[in-house]
């Protein structure tokens, strides 16, 4: 299958397929006598895997490691499970950070709503972020 046909089948561009080949995600395709790449039918399956793994958040390096295991004849399921677990941990960490940031921004929004711009002095930049202003406006 020529690269244009593979691109149409996979929903990727020929440029992306060539990049994946250069990056070691796709094996080099044999060439026709005219010099065109001639991909086997299973190349579409491999590209679908790469696309799906990327959509799940795996990096190209991680995808390459999964493909290397498969190419060596090993089932990569354990490795994939570990990668998924690592990504879930990272997402959970980021969600916790975002929740903390949301709480801080809500507090700042309350402080901003209670701040009179006429009380701002030239000595400071913005009293909304001032810890002195925060202790005055926040109970306790």
Coordinates of C-alpha atoms in Angstrom, one line a residue:
X1 CA 0.0 0.0 0.0
X2 CA 1.4 3.4 -1.0
X3 CA 1.7 6.1 1.6
X4 CA -1.2 8.1 0.1
X5 CA -3.5 5.1 0.5
X6 CA -2.2 4.5 4.0
X7 CA -2.8 8.1 4.9
X8 CA -6.3 7.9 3.6
X9 CA -7.0 4.7 5.4
X10 CA -5.5 5.9 8.7
X11 CA -6.8 9.4 8.7
X12 CA -3.2 10.8 9.0
X13 CA -1.2 12.8 6.6
X14 CA 1.7 11.3 4.6
X15 CA 4.0 13.7 6.4
X16 CA 2.9 12.3 9.8
X17 CA 3.5 8.8 8.6
X18 CA 7.0 9.7 7.3
X19 CA 7.7 11.4 10.7
X20 CA 6.6 8.3 12.6
X21 CA 8.9 6.2 10.4
X22 CA 11.8 8.6 11.1
X23 CA 11.0 8.6 14.8
X24 CA 11.1 4.8 15.0
X25 CA 7.4 4.2 15.5
X26 CA 6.9 2.7 12.1
X27 CA 9.4 0.3 10.5
X28 CA 10.9 1.5 7.3
X29 CA 8.6 0.5 4.5
X30 CA 10.0 -1.6 1.7
X31 CA 10.3 0.4 -1.6
X32 CA 8.9 -0.4 -4.9
X33 CA 11.1 -0.5 -8.0
X34 CA 10.1 3.1 -8.6
X35 CA 11.2 4.1 -5.1
X36 CA 7.8 4.5 -3.5
X37 CA 7.1 3.3 0.0
X38 CA 5.1 0.1 -0.1
X39 CA 3.5 -0.4 3.3
X40 CA 2.0 -3.8 4.4
X41 CA -1.6 -3.9 5.4
X42 CA -0.8 -4.2 9.1
X43 CA 0.8 -0.7 9.0
X44 CA -2.8 0.7 9.3
X45 CA -3.3 -1.3 12.5
X46 CA 0.0 0.1 13.9
X47 CA -0.9 3.6 13.0
X48 CA -4.3 3.2 14.7
X49 CA -2.5 2.0 17.8
X50 CA -0.2 5.0 17.7
X51 CA -3.1 7.4 17.3
X52 CA -5.2 5.7 20.1
X53 CA -2.2 5.7 22.5
X54 CA -1.5 9.4 21.8
X55 CA -5.2 10.2 22.5
X56 CA -4.8 8.4 25.8
X57 CA -1.9 10.7 26.7
X58 CA 1.1 8.5 26.0
X59 CA 4.2 10.2 24.7
X60 CA 5.9 9.1 21.5
X61 CA 8.7 7.7 23.5
X62 CA 6.3 5.7 25.6
X63 CA 4.5 4.5 22.5
X64 CA 7.9 3.5 21.0
X65 CA 8.7 1.4 24.1
X66 CA 5.4 -0.4 23.8
X67 CA 5.9 -1.1 20.1
X68 CA 9.5 -2.3 20.8
X69 CA 8.1 -4.9 23.2
X70 CA 5.5 -6.0 20.7
X71 CA 8.1 -6.1 17.9
X72 CA 10.4 -8.3 20.1
X73 CA 7.6 -10.8 20.4
X74 CA 6.5 -9.9 23.9
X75 CA 3.0 -8.9 25.0
X76 CA 3.3 -5.3 26.2
X77 CA 0.1 -5.4 28.4
X78 CA 2.0 -5.1 31.7
X79 CA 4.1 -2.2 30.4
X80 CA 1.0 -0.5 29.1
X81 CA -0.8 -1.0 32.4
X82 CA 2.2 0.6 34.2
X83 CA 2.1 3.6 31.8
X84 CA -1.6 4.0 32.3
X85 CA -1.2 3.9 36.1
X86 CA 1.6 6.5 35.9
X87 CA -0.5 8.8 33.7
X88 CA -3.5 8.5 36.1
X89 CA -1.3 9.4 39.0
X90 CA 0.0 12.4 37.2
X91 CA -3.5 13.5 36.2
X92 CA -4.7 13.1 39.8
X93 CA -1.8 15.2 41.0
X94 CA -2.6 17.9 38.4
X95 CA -6.3 17.8 39.4
X96 CA -5.4 18.3 43.1
X97 CA -3.2 21.3 42.1
X98 CA -6.0 22.8 40.0
X99 CA -8.4 22.4 42.9
X100 CA -6.0 24.3 45.1
X101 CA -5.6 27.0 42.5
X102 CA -9.4 27.2 42.0
X103 CA -9.8 27.7 45.8
X104 CA -7.1 30.5 45.8
X105 CA -8.7 32.2 42.8
X106 CA -12.2 32.1 44.5
X107 CA -10.7 33.7 47.6
X108 CA -9.1 36.4 45.4
X109 CA -12.3 37.0 43.6
X110 CA -14.1 37.5 46.9
X111 CA -11.3 39.9 48.0
X112 CA -11.5 41.7 44.6
X113 CA -15.2 42.2 45.0
X114 CA -14.7 43.7 48.5
X115 CA -11.8 45.9 47.4
X116 CA -12.4 49.6 46.8
X117 CA -10.1 50.8 44.1
X118 CA -10.0 54.2 45.7
X119 CA -8.1 52.8 48.6
X120 CA -5.2 51.6 46.4
X121 CA -2.0 53.5 47.0
X122 CA 0.8 54.2 44.6
X123 CA 3.2 52.4 47.0
X124 CA 1.7 49.1 46.2
X125 CA 0.8 47.4 42.9
X126 CA -2.6 45.8 43.7
X127 CA -4.0 45.4 47.2
X128 CA -6.0 42.3 46.1
X129 CA -2.8 40.3 46.2
X130 CA -1.5 42.1 49.3
X131 CA -1.2 39.8 52.3
X132 CA -2.0 42.8 54.6
X133 CA -5.2 43.4 52.7
X134 CA -6.0 39.6 52.8
X135 CA -5.7 39.6 56.6
X136 CA -8.0 42.6 56.9
X137 CA -10.6 41.2 54.5
X138 CA -10.5 37.6 55.6
X139 CA -12.1 36.5 58.8
X140 CA -10.1 34.9 61.5

